[in-house]
CSV table of C-alpha atoms in Angstrom, one decimal:
chain,number,residue,atom,x,y,z
A,10,MET,CA,50.7,160.6,86.5
A,11,ASN,CA,51.9,157.5,88.4
A,12,LEU,CA,55.5,156.5,89.3
A,13,GLU,CA,56.0,154.2,86.3
A,14,GLU,CA,54.8,156.9,83.9
A,15,LEU,CA,57.0,159.5,85.5
A,16,LEU,CA,60.1,157.3,85.4
A,17,THR,CA,59.4,156.6,81.7
A,18,TYR,CA,59.0,160.3,81.0
A,19,MET,CA,62.2,161.2,82.9
A,20,ASN,CA,64.3,158.3,81.6
A,21,ALA,CA,63.5,159.5,78.1
A,22,GLY,CA,65.4,162.6,78.8
A,23,ASN,CA,62.4,164.9,79.0
A,24,PRO,CA,62.9,168.0,81.1
A,25,LEU,CA,61.0,168.6,84.3
A,26,VAL,CA,59.3,172.0,84.2
A,27,VAL,CA,57.9,173.7,87.2
A,28,GLY,CA,54.1,173.7,87.1
A,29,THR,CA,53.7,170.6,84.9
A,30,GLU,CA,52.1,167.3,85.9
A,31,ALA,CA,55.4,165.5,85.7
A,32,PHE,CA,57.2,168.1,88.0
A,33,ASP,CA,54.3,168.0,90.5
A,34,CYS,CA,54.4,164.2,90.6
A,35,MET,CA,58.2,164.2,91.1
A,36,HIS,CA,57.9,166.9,93.7
A,37,ALA,CA,55.2,164.9,95.6
A,38,LEU,CA,57.3,161.7,95.6
A,39,SER,CA,60.3,163.7,96.8
A,40,TYR,CA,58.5,164.1,100.2
A,41,GLU,CA,58.5,160.4,100.6
A,42,ALA,CA,62.2,160.3,99.9
A,43,GLN,CA,62.8,163.0,102.5
A,44,ARG,CA,60.7,161.1,105.1
A,45,LEU,CA,62.5,157.8,104.4
A,46,THR,CA,66.0,159.3,104.4
A,47,MET,CA,65.2,161.1,107.7
A,48,GLU,CA,64.2,157.7,109.1
A,49,LEU,CA,67.5,156.2,107.7
A,50,ASN,CA,69.6,159.0,109.1
A,51,SER,CA,68.1,159.6,112.5
A,52,ALA,CA,68.8,156.3,114.3
A,53,SER,CA,71.2,153.4,114.3
A,54,HIS,CA,70.1,150.5,112.1
A,55,THR,CA,71.3,146.9,111.5
A,56,PRO,CA,72.5,146.2,107.9
A,57,GLU,CA,69.2,144.5,107.3
A,58,GLU,CA,67.3,147.6,108.3
A,59,VAL,CA,69.5,149.8,106.1
A,60,ARG,CA,68.8,147.5,103.1
A,61,ASP,CA,65.1,147.6,103.9
A,62,LEU,CA,65.0,151.4,104.1
A,63,MET,CA,67.1,151.7,100.8
A,64,SER,CA,64.6,149.3,99.2
A,65,ARG,CA,61.8,151.5,100.2
A,66,ILE,CA,63.7,154.7,99.1
A,67,THR,CA,64.5,153.2,95.7
A,68,GLY,CA,61.2,151.4,95.2
A,69,ARG,CA,63.0,148.2,94.3
A,70,ASP,CA,64.8,145.4,96.3
A,71,VAL,CA,68.5,146.1,96.9
A,72,PRO,CA,70.9,143.1,96.9
A,73,GLU,CA,71.5,141.4,100.2
A,74,ASP,CA,75.2,142.2,99.9
A,75,PHE,CA,74.6,146.0,99.5
A,76,ARG,CA,76.2,148.1,102.3
A,77,LEU,CA,75.7,151.7,103.2
A,78,PHE,CA,76.9,153.8,106.1
A,79,PRO,CA,74.4,156.6,106.8
A,80,PRO,CA,73.8,159.4,106.6
A,81,PHE,CA,72.7,159.2,103.0
A,82,TYR,CA,70.7,161.9,101.1
A,83,THR,CA,68.5,161.7,98.0
A,84,ASP,CA,65.9,164.1,96.8
A,85,PHE,CA,63.9,161.6,94.8
A,86,GLY,CA,65.2,158.0,95.3
A,87,LYS,CA,63.0,156.1,92.9
A,88,ASN,CA,65.5,156.4,90.0
A,89,ILE,CA,68.5,154.7,91.7
A,90,ARG,CA,69.6,151.2,90.6
A,91,LEU,CA,72.2,149.4,92.7
A,92,GLY,CA,74.2,146.4,91.7
A,93,ARG,CA,75.5,143.5,93.8
A,94,GLY,CA,78.3,144.2,96.4
A,95,VAL,CA,77.9,148.0,96.2
A,96,PHE,CA,79.2,150.0,99.2
A,97,ILE,CA,78.2,153.6,99.8
A,98,ASN,CA,80.1,155.4,102.6
A,99,SER,CA,78.6,158.2,104.7
A,100,CYS,CA,77.3,161.6,103.7
A,101,CYS,CA,76.7,160.8,100.0
A,102,CYS,CA,74.2,162.8,98.0
A,103,PHE,CA,72.3,161.3,95.1
A,104,GLN,CA,70.2,163.6,92.9
A,105,ASP,CA,68.6,160.9,90.9
A,106,GLN,CA,65.7,162.3,88.9
A,107,GLY,CA,67.8,161.7,85.7
A,108,GLY,CA,68.7,158.1,86.8
A,109,ILE,CA,71.7,156.7,88.6
A,110,THR,CA,72.9,153.2,87.9
A,111,VAL,CA,75.7,151.8,90.1
A,112,GLY,CA,77.4,148.6,88.9
A,113,ASP,CA,78.3,145.5,90.8
A,114,GLY,CA,81.2,145.8,93.2
A,115,THR,CA,81.4,149.6,93.2
A,116,LEU,CA,82.8,151.4,96.2
A,117,ILE,CA,81.7,155.0,96.8
A,118,GLY,CA,83.6,157.1,99.3
A,119,HIS,CA,82.5,159.7,101.9
A,120,ARG,CA,80.7,162.8,100.7
A,121,VAL,CA,80.4,161.8,97.0
A,122,THR,CA,77.8,163.7,95.1
A,123,VAL,CA,76.0,162.3,92.0
A,124,ALA,CA,74.0,164.9,90.2
A,125,THR,CA,71.6,164.2,87.2
A,126,ILE,CA,69.9,167.7,86.9
A,127,ASN,CA,71.0,170.9,85.3
A,128,HIS,CA,68.9,174.1,85.3
A,129,GLY,CA,68.6,176.3,82.2
A,130,LEU,CA,71.4,178.9,82.2
A,131,ARG,CA,69.3,182.0,81.4
A,132,PRO,CA,67.3,183.3,84.4
A,133,ASP,CA,64.0,182.8,82.5
A,134,GLU,CA,64.9,179.1,81.9
A,135,ARG,CA,66.0,178.2,85.4
A,136,HIS,CA,62.6,176.7,86.2
A,137,ILE,CA,63.5,174.0,83.6
A,138,HIS,CA,65.2,170.9,85.0
A,139,ASN,CA,67.2,169.2,82.3
A,140,LEU,CA,67.9,165.5,83.1
A,141,ALA,CA,70.8,163.3,82.1
A,142,PRO,CA,71.6,159.9,83.7
A,143,VAL,CA,74.8,159.0,85.5
A,144,THR,CA,76.0,155.4,84.8
A,145,ILE,CA,78.7,153.9,87.0
A,146,GLY,CA,80.2,150.6,85.8
A,147,ARG,CA,81.3,147.5,87.7
A,148,ASN,CA,84.2,147.5,90.3
A,149,VAL,CA,84.5,151.3,90.2
A,150,TRP,CA,86.2,153.1,93.2
A,151,ILE,CA,85.0,156.7,93.7
A,152,GLY,CA,87.2,158.6,96.2
A,153,ALA,CA,85.9,160.9,99.0
A,154,GLY,CA,84.3,164.2,97.9
A,155,ALA,CA,84.2,163.4,94.2
A,156,ILE,CA,81.3,165.0,92.2
A,157,LEU,CA,79.8,163.2,89.2
A,158,LEU,CA,77.9,165.6,86.9
A,159,PRO,CA,74.8,164.9,84.7
A,160,GLY,CA,75.3,162.6,81.7
A,161,VAL,CA,78.6,161.0,82.6
A,162,THR,CA,79.4,157.3,82.3
A,163,VAL,CA,82.1,155.8,84.4
A,164,GLY,CA,83.7,152.7,82.8
A,165,ASP,CA,84.2,149.4,84.5
A,166,ASP,CA,87.2,149.1,86.9
A,167,ALA,CA,87.9,152.9,86.9
A,168,VAL,CA,89.1,154.9,89.9
A,169,ILE,CA,88.0,158.5,90.5
A,170,ALA,CA,90.4,160.4,92.8
A,171,ALA,CA,89.2,162.1,95.9
A,172,GLY,CA,87.8,165.6,95.2
A,173,ALA,CA,87.6,165.1,91.4
A,174,VAL,CA,84.8,166.7,89.4
A,175,VAL,CA,83.7,164.3,86.6
A,176,SER,CA,82.2,166.3,83.8
A,177,ARG,CA,82.8,163.8,80.9
A,178,ASP,CA,82.9,160.1,80.5
A,179,VAL,CA,85.6,158.1,82.3
A,180,PRO,CA,87.3,155.3,80.3
A,181,PRO,CA,87.3,151.7,81.7
A,182,ALA,CA,90.3,150.8,83.9
A,183,SER,CA,91.5,154.4,84.1
A,184,ILE,CA,92.4,156.7,87.0
A,185,VAL,CA,91.0,160.2,86.8
A,186,GLY,CA,91.4,163.2,89.0
A,187,GLY,CA,91.3,167.0,89.2
A,188,VAL,CA,88.8,169.7,88.3
A,189,PRO,CA,87.7,168.9,85.7
A,190,ALA,CA,88.7,165.3,86.0
A,191,THR,CA,91.2,164.1,83.4
A,192,VAL,CA,92.9,160.7,82.9
A,193,ILE,CA,96.0,160.4,85.1
A,194,ARG,CA,96.9,156.9,84.0
A,195,MET,CA,95.5,153.5,83.0
A,196,ILE,CA,95.3,150.6,85.4
A,197,GLU,CA,97.3,147.6,84.3
């Protein structure tokens, strides 16, 4: 299985099951992500070098106005899509096998985690990785330490408060916070 076949398989919402060809392919590609993130995180880089490394991590060109403050962590990397003018602050973790899309102008605070995998709940199903994408709209602001769980969509212009755990979709132009995150108010 090659990368394109794997991405098609994963983006269709198929599970990754330990011991299958798809899982083995994903697992092999994760070593490349580990190597590249280690390179990103182990030295000081110019903004151009950071963009180059993120392009190699994601397997696609990132926009010239993309900014990231390392360290940054991902366990796959190839299923991240970044819009124009995106800023990612330090210590963020992207678990992207299910797909992470970040819209134009989005600001992501320190230590934000974006997860796209759940394991089966029963012990005999925990080897099954259930995938669901996370889609972040345009001009979103995600506060420090927030966690976005598999399958959520964050609407354009929304704000996610620091420390929030987002377990369901966030309406456009809303401010959400808490555990689990709920709408605090709308942005006028």
